[in-house]
PDB file of C-alpha atoms in Angstrom:
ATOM      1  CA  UNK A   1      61.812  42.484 -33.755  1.00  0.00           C
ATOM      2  CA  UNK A   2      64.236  41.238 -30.940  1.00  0.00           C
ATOM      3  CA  UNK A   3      61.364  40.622 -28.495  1.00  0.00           C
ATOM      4  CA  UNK A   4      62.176  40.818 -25.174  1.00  0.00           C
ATOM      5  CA  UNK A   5      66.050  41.021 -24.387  1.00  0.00           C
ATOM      6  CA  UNK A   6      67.694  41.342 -20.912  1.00  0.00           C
ATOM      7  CA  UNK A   7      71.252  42.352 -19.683  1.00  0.00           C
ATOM      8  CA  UNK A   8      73.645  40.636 -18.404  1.00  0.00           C
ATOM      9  CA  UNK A   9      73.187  37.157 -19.360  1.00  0.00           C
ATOM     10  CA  UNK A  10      75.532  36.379 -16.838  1.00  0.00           C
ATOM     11  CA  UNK A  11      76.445  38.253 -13.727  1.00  0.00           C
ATOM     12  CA  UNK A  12      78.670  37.166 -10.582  1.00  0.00           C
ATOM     13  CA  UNK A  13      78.249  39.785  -7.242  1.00  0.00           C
ATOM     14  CA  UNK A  14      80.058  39.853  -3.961  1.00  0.00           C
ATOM     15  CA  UNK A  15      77.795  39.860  -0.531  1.00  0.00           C
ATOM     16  CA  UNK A  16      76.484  43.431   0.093  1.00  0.00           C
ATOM     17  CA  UNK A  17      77.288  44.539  -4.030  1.00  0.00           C
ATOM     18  CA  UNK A  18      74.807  46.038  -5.502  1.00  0.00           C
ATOM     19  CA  UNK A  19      73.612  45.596  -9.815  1.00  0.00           C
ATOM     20  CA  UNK A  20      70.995  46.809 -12.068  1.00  0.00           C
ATOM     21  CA  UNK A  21      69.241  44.428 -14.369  1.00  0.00           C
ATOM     22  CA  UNK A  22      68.052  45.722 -17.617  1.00  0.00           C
ATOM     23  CA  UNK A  23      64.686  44.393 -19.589  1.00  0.00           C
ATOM     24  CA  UNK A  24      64.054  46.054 -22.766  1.00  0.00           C
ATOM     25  CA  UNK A  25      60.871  44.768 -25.357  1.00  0.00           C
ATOM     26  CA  UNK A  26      60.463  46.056 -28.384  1.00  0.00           C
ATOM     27  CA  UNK A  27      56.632  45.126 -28.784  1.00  0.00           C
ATOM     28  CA  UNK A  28      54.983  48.608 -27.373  1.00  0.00           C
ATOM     29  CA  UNK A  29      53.303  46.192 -24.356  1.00  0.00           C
ATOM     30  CA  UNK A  30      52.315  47.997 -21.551  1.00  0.00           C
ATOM     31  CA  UNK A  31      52.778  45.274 -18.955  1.00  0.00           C
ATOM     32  CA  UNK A  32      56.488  44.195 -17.693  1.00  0.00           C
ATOM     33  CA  UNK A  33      57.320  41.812 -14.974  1.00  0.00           C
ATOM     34  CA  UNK A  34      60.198  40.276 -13.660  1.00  0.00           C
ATOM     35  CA  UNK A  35      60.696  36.506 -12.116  1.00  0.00           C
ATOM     36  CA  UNK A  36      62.692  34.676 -10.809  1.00  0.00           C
ATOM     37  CA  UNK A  37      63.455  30.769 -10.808  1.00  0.00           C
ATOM     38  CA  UNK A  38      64.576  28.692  -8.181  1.00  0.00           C
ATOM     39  CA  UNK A  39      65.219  24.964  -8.760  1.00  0.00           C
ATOM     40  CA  UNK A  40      61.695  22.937  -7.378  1.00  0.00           C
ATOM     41  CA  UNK A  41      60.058  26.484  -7.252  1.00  0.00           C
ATOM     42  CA  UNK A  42      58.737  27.251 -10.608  1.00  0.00           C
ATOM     43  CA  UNK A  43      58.854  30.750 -11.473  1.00  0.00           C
ATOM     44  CA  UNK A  44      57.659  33.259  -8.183  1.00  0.00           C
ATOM     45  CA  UNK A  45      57.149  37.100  -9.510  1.00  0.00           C
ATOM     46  CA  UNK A  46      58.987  39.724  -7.589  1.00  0.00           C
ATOM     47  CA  UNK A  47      57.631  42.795  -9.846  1.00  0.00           C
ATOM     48  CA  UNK A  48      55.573  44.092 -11.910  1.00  0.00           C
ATOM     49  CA  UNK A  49      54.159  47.231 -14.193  1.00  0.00           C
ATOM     50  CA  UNK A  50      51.075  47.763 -15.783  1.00  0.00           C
ATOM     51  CA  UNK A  51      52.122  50.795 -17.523  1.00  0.00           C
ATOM     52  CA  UNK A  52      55.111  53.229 -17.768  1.00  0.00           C
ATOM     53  CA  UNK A  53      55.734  55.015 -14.590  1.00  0.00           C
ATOM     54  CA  UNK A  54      53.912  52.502 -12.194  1.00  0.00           C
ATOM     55  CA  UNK A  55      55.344  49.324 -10.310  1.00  0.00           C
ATOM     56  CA  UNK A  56      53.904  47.110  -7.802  1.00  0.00           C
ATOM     57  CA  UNK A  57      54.935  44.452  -5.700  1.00  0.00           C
ATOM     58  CA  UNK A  58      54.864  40.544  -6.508  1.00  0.00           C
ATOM     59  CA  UNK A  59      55.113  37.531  -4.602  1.00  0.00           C
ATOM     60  CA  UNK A  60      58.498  38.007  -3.317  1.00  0.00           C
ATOM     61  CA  UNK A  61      59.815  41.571  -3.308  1.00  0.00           C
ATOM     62  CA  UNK A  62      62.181  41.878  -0.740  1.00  0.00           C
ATOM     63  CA  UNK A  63      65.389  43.172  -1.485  1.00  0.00           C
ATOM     64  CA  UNK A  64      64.876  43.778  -4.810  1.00  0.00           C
ATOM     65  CA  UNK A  65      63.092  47.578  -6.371  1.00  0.00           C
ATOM     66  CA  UNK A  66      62.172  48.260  -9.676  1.00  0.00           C
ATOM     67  CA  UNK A  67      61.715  51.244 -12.150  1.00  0.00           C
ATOM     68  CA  UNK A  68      59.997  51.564 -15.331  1.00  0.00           C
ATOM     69  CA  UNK A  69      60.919  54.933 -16.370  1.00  0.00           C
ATOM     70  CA  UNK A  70      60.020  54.111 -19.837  1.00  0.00           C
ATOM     71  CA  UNK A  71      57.773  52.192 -21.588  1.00  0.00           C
ATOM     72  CA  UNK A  72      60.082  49.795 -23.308  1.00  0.00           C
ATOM     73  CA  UNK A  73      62.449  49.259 -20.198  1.00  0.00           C
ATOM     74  CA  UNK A  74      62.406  47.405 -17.022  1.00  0.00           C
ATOM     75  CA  UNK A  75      64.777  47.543 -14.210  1.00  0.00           C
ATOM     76  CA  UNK A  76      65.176  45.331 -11.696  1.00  0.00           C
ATOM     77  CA  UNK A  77      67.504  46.588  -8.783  1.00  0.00           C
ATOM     78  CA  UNK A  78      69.824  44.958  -6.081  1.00  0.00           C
ATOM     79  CA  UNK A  79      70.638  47.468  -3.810  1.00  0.00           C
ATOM     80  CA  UNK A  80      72.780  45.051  -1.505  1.00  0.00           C
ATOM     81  CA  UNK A  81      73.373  41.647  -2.598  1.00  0.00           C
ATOM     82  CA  UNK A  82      72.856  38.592  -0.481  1.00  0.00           C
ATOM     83  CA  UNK A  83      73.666  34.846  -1.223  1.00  0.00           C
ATOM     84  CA  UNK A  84      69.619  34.154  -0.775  1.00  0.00           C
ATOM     85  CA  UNK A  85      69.405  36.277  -4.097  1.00  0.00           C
ATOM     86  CA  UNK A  86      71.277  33.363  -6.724  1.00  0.00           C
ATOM     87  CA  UNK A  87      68.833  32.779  -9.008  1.00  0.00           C
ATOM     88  CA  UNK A  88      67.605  33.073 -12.475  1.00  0.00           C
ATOM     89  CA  UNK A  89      65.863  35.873 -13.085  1.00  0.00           C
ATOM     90  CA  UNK A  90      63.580  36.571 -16.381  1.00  0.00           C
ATOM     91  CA  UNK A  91      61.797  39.385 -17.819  1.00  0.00           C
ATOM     92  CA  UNK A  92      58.256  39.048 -19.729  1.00  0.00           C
ATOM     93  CA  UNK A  93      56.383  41.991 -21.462  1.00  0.00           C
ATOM     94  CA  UNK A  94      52.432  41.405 -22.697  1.00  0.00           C
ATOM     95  CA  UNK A  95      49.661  43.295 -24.286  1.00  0.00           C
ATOM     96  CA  UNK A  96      47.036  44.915 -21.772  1.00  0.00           C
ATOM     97  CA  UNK A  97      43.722  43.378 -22.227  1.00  0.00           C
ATOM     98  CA  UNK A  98      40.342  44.205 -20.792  1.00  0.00           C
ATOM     99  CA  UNK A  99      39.494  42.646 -17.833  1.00  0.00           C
ATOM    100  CA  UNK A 100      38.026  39.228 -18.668  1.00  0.00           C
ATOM    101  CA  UNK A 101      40.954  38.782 -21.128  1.00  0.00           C
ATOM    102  CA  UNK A 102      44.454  37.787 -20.471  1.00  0.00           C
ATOM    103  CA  UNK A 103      47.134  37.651 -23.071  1.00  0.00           C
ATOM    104  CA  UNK A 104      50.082  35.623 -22.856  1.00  0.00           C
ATOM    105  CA  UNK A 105      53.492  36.979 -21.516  1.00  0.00           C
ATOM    106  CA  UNK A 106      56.509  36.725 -23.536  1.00  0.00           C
ATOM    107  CA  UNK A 107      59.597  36.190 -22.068  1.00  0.00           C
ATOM    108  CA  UNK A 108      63.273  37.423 -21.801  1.00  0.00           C
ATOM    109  CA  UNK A 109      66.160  34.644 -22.119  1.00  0.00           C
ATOM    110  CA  UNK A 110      67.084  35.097 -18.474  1.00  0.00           C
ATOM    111  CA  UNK A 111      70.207  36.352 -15.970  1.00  0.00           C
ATOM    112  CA  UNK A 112      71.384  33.727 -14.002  1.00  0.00           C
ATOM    113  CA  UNK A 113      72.927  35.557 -11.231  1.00  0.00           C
ATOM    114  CA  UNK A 114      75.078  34.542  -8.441  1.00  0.00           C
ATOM    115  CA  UNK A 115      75.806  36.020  -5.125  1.00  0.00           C
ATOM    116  CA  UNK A 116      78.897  34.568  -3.300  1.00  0.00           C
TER     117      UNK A 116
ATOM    118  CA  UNK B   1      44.870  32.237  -3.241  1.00  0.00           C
ATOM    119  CA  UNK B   2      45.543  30.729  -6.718  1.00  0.00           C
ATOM    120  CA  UNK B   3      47.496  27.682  -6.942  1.00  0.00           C
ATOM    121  CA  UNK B   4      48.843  25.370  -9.729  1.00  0.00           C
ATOM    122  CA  UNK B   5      49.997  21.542  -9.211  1.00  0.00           C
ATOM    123  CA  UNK B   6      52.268  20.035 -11.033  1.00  0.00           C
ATOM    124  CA  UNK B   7      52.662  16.649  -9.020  1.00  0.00           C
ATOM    125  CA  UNK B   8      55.144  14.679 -11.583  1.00  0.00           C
ATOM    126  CA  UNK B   9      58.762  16.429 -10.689  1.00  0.00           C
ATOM    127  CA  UNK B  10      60.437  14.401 -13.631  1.00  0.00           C
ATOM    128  CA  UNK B  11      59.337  12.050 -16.150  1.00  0.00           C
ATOM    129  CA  UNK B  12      61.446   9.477 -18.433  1.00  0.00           C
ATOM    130  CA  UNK B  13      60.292   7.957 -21.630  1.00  0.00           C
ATOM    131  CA  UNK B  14      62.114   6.687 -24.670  1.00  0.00           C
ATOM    132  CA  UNK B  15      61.141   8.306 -27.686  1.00  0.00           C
ATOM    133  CA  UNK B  16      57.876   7.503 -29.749  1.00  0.00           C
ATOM    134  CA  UNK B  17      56.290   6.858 -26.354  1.00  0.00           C
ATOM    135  CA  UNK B  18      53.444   9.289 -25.739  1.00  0.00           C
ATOM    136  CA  UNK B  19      53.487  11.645 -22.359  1.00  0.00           C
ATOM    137  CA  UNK B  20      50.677  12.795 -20.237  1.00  0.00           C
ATOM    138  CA  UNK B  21      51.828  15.774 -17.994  1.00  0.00           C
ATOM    139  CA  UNK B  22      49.267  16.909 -15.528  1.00  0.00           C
ATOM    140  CA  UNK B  23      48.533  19.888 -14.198  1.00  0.00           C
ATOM    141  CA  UNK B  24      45.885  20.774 -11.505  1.00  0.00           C
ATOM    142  CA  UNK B  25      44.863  24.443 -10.082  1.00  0.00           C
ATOM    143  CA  UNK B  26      42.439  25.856  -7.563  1.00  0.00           C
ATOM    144  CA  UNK B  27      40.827  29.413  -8.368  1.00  0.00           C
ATOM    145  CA  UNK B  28      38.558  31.484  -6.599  1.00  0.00           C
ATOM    146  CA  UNK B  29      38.071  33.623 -10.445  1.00  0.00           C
ATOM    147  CA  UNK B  30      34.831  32.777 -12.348  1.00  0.00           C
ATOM    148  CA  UNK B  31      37.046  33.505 -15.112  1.00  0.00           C
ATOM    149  CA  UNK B  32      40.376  32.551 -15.499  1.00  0.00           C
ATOM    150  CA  UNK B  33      43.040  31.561 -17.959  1.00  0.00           C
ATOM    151  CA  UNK B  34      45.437  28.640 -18.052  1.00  0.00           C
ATOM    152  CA  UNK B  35      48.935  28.330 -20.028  1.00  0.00           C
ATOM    153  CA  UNK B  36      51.407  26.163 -20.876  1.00  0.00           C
ATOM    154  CA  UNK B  37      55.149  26.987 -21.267  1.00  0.00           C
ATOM    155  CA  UNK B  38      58.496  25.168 -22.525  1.00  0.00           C
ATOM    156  CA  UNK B  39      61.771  25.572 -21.186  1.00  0.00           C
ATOM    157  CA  UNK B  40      64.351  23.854 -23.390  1.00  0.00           C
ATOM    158  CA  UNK B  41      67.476  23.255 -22.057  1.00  0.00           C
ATOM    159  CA  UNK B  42      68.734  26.424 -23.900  1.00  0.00           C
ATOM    160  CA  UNK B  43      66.725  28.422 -20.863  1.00  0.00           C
ATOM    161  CA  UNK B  44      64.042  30.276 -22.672  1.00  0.00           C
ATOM    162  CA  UNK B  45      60.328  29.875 -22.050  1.00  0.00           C
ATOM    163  CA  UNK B  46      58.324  29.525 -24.921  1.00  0.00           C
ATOM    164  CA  UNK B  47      54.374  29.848 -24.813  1.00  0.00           C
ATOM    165  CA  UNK B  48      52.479  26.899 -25.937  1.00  0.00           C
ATOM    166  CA  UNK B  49      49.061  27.482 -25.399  1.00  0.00           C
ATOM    167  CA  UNK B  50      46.402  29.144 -23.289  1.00  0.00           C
ATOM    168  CA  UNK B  51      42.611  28.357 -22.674  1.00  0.00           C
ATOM    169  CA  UNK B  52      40.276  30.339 -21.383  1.00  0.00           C
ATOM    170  CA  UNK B  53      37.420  28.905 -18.405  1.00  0.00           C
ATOM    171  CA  UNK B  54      34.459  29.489 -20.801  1.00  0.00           C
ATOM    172  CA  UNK B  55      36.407  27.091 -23.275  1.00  0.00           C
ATOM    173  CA  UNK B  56      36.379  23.624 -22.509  1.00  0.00           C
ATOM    174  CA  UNK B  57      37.171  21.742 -25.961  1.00  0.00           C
ATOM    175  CA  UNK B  58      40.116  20.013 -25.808  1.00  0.00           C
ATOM    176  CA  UNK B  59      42.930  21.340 -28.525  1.00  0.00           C
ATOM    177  CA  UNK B  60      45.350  19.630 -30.452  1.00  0.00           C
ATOM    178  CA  UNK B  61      47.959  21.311 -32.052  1.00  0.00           C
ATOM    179  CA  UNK B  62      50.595  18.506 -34.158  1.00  0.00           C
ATOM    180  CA  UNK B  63      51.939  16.422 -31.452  1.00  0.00           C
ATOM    181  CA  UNK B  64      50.696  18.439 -28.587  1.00  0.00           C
ATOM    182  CA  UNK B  65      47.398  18.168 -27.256  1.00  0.00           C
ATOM    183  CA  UNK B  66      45.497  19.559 -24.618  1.00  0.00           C
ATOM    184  CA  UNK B  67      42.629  18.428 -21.993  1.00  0.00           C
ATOM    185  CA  UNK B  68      40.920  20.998 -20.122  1.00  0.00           C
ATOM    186  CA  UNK B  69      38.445  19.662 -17.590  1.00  0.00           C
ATOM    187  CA  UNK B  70      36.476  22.336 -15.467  1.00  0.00           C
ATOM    188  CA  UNK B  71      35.168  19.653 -13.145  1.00  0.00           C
ATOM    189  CA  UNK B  72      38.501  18.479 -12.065  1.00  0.00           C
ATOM    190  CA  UNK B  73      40.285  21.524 -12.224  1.00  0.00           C
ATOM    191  CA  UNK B  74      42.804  20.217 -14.674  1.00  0.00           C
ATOM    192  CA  UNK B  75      44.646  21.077 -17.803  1.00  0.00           C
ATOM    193  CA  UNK B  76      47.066  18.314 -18.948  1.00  0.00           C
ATOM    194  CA  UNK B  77      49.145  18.039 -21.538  1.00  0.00           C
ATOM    195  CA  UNK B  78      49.710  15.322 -23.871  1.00  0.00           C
ATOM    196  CA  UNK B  79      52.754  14.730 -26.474  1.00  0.00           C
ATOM    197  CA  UNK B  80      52.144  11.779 -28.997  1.00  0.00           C
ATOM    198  CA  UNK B  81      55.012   9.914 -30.046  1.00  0.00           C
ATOM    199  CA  UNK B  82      57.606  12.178 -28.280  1.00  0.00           C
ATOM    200  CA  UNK B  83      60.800  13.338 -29.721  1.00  0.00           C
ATOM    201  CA  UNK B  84      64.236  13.689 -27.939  1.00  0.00           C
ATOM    202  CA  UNK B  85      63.295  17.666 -28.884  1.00  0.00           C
ATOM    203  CA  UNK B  86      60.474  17.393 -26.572  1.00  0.00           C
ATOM    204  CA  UNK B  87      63.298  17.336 -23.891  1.00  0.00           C
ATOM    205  CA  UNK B  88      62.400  20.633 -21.709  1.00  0.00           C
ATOM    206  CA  UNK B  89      60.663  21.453 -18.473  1.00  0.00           C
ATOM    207  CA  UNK B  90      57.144  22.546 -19.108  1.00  0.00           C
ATOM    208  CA  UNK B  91      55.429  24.975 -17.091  1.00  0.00           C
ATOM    209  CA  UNK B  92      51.703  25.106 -16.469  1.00  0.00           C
ATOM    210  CA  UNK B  93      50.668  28.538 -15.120  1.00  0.00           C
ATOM    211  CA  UNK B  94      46.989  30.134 -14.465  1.00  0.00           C
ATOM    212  CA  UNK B  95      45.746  33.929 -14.279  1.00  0.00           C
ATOM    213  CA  UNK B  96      44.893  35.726 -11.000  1.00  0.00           C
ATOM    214  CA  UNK B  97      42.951  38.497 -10.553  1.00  0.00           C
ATOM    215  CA  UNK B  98      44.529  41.233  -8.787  1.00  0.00           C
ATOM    216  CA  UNK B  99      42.640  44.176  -6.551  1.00  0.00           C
ATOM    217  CA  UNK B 100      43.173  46.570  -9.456  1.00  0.00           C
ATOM    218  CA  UNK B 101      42.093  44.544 -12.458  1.00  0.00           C
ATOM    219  CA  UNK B 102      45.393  43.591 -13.722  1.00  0.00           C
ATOM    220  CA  UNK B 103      46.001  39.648 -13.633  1.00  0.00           C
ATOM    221  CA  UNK B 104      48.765  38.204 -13.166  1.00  0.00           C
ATOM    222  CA  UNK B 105      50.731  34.563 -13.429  1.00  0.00           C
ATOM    223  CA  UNK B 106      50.483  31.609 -10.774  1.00  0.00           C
ATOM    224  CA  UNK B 107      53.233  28.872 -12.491  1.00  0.00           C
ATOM    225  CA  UNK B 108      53.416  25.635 -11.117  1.00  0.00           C
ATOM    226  CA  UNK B 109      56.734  24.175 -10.149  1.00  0.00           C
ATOM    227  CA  UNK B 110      57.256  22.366 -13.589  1.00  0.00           C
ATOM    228  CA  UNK B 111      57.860  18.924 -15.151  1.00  0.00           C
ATOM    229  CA  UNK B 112      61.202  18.073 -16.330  1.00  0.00           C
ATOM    230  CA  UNK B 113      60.380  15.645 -19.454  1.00  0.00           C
ATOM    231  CA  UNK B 114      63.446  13.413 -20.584  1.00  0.00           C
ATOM    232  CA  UNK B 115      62.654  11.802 -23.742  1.00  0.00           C
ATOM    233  CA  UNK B 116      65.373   9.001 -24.674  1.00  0.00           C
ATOM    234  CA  UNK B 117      66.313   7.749 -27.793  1.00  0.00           C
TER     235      UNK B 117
END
């Protein structure tokens, strides 16, 4: 199993260029998120999806939209790139549980993006 | 809302020294879960452990253990007789309920743990 995987590793944008990130796991989870991690700031979630077809909206959402069109993917979307947006951003896929249970996330090796 | 501290930014100890790293939250949830995460300096996160509110014994797993007090609101972390390996960021993190039943992850702004030869 490759686990989570994400593409680019590495991506360099222009002000006002847009990108797609991809998240793929290979684990049949049903819930998908995607971070992102700012030196001093921990990780801060910008989207999420409990389930193919459905997103919802994080801690910091702006500027960014998602789409999980299948089960096993996970796009994250920059429609125009702004230097505020630099980051690394990681992907992490976990089993649904019932309510009073909460399984552990598994992570992506992270994009580091930069926007000059 | 849910909150996780991590007051110790960056900690230096030569190796074979053990490490406390501390980690405090706030919850409004009766029932919650807490986690711990490494980030080498390779990038990845890699889960360590989680606990659940209804379980308060502390766990040790090799090196690493773990000390979960309810009354405090902490969860620290302990490495005996680090190794330059043990070199990484760690991450506490804690569930929140959201409106619709799905939780979701609080992290806490991470330790950076240099262990020296």
């Amino acid at each position: 199993n490759a686990g989570v995987t994400q593409t680019p590793k590495f991506r360099v944008l222009k002000t006002g260029q847009s990108m797609t990130l991809l998240c793929a796991q290979d684990m049949n989870h049903e819930y998908m998120y995607w971070y992102r991690q700012d030196p001093g700031m921990g990780l801060r979630l910008i989207h999420y999806s409990v389930g193919e077809g459905t997103t919802a909206k994080g801690e910091v959402p702006d500027g960014y939209n998602v789409s999980r069109l299948k089960k096993q993917n996970f796009l994250l979307g920059l429609e125009s790139a702004a230097p505020s947006q630099t980051s690394v951003y990681f992907c992490a896929s976990s089993y649904w549980g019932p309510e009073y249970y909460y399984n552990e996330q598994f992570f992506g090796p992270g994009t580091r993006l930069t926007v000059l | 809302a849910q909150k996780v501290t991590q007051a110790q930014t960056e900690i230096s100890v030569v190796e074979k020294e053990d490490v406390t790293l501390d980690c405090v939250y706030e919850t409004r949830d009766t029932t919650y879960y807490l986690f711990w995460y490494k980030q080498p300096p390779s990038g990845e996160l890699v889960f360590l452990i989680r606990r659940n509110s209804f379980d308060e014994q502390n766990e040790i797993s090799g090196r690493y253990s773990w000390n979960f007090q309810k009354s405090t609101s902490s969860f620290n972390f302990t490495i005996t007789a680090s190794q330059v390996v043990d070199s990484a960021v760690y991450f506490c993190a804690l569930s929140e309920k959201v409106n619709t039943g799905f939780q979701k992850l609080v992290f806490g702004t991470g330790t950076r743990l240099l262990v020296s030869p």
